[in-house]
XYZ file of C-alpha atoms in Angstrom:
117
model
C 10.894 7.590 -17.595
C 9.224 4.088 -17.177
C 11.685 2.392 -18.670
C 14.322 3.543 -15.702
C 11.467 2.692 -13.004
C 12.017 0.113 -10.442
C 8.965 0.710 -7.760
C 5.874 2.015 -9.038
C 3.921 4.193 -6.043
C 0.257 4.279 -6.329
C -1.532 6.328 -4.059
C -5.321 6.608 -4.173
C -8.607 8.141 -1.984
C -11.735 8.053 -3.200
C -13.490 7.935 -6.645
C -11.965 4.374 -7.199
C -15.347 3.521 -9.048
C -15.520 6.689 -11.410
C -13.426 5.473 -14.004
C -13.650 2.117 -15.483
C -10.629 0.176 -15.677
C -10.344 -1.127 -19.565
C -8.825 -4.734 -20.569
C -6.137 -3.103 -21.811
C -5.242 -1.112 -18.863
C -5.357 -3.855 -16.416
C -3.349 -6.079 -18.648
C -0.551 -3.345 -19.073
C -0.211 -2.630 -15.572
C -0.038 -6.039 -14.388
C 2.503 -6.693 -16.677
C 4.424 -3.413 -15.450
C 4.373 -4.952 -12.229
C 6.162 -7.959 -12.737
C 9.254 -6.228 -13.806
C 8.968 -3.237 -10.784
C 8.538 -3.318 -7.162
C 4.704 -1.582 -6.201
C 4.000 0.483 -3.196
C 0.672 1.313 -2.665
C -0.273 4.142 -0.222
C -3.229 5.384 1.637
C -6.340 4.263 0.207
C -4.802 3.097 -2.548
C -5.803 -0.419 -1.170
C -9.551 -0.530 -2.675
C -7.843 0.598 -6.615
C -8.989 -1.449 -9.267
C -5.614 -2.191 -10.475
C -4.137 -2.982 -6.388
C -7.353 -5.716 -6.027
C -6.993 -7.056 -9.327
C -3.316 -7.641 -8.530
C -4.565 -9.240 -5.086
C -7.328 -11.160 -6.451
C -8.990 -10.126 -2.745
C -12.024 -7.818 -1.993
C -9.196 -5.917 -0.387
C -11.445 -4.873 2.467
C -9.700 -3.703 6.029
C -11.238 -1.787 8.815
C -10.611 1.293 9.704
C -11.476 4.452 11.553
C -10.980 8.046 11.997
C -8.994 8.787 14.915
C -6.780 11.632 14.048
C -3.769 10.369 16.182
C 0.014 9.574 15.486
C 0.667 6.906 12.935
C 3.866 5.071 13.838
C 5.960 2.640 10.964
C 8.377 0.554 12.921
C 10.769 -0.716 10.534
C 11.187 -4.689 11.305
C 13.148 -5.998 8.545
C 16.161 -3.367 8.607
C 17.839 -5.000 5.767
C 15.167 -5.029 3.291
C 16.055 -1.915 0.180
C 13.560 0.031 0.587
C 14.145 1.166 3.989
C 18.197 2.046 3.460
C 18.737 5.083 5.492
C 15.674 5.582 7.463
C 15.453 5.879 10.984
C 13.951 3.134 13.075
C 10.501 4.275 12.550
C 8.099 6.899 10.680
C 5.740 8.861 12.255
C 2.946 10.418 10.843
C 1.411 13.262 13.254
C -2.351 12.701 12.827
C -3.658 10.027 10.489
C -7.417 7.522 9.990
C -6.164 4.306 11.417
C -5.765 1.013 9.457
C -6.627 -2.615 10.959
C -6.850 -6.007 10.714
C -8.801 -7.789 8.888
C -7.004 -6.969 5.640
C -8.218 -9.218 2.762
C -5.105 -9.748 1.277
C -2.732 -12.835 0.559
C 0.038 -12.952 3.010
C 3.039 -10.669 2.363
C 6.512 -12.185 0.909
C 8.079 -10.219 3.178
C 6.882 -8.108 6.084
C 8.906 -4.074 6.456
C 6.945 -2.227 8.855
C 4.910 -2.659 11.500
C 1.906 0.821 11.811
C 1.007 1.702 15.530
C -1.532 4.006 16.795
C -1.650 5.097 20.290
C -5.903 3.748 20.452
C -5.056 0.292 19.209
């Protein structure tokens, strides 16, 4: 199945520090994601294997609002979009901010928006 694989989703909440990440997993993801594309969802941001890969603390604020999440698509063009609408909306969702302690994006596909800011 991984051999067909060209974006890897990684989606993560808690319990990030239960399991220890060995040398040898590290070193085989990594190398996984050179060859795919990786999306990483939710939480996902404070992994072990999504801050190695960033070589950040991967810290952001956020806060529990339980309002509307909005993705406005800006780069239309880009693959991974093909055939959405012009934005995705997510009914009630914790809201993600800036400062996120990661290396500026190659490319930048959505936009989030929360009613509060």
């Amino acid at each position: 199945m991984l051999a067909s694989t060209d974006v890897l989703t990684w989606w993560g909440h808690m319990a990030h520090g239960l399991r220890s990440a060995t040398p040898w997993s590290i070193k085989c993801i990594s190398e996984c994601c050179k060859a795919w594309a990786l999306i990483v969802l939710h939480s996902g941001h404070y992994s072990k294997i999504f801050k190695r890969l960033m070589g950040t603390t991967c810290s952001l604020k956020w806060r529990e609002a339980h309002e509307k999440e909005r993705h406005w698509i800006v780069n239309p063009g880009h693959p991974i979009v093909d055939g959405l609408n012009e934005y995705i909306e997510i009914p009630a969702h914790e809201m993600y901010g800036e400062f996120f302690d990661v290396p500026a994006p190659d490319e930048t596909v959505f936009i989030a928006w929360y009613p509060g800011g």
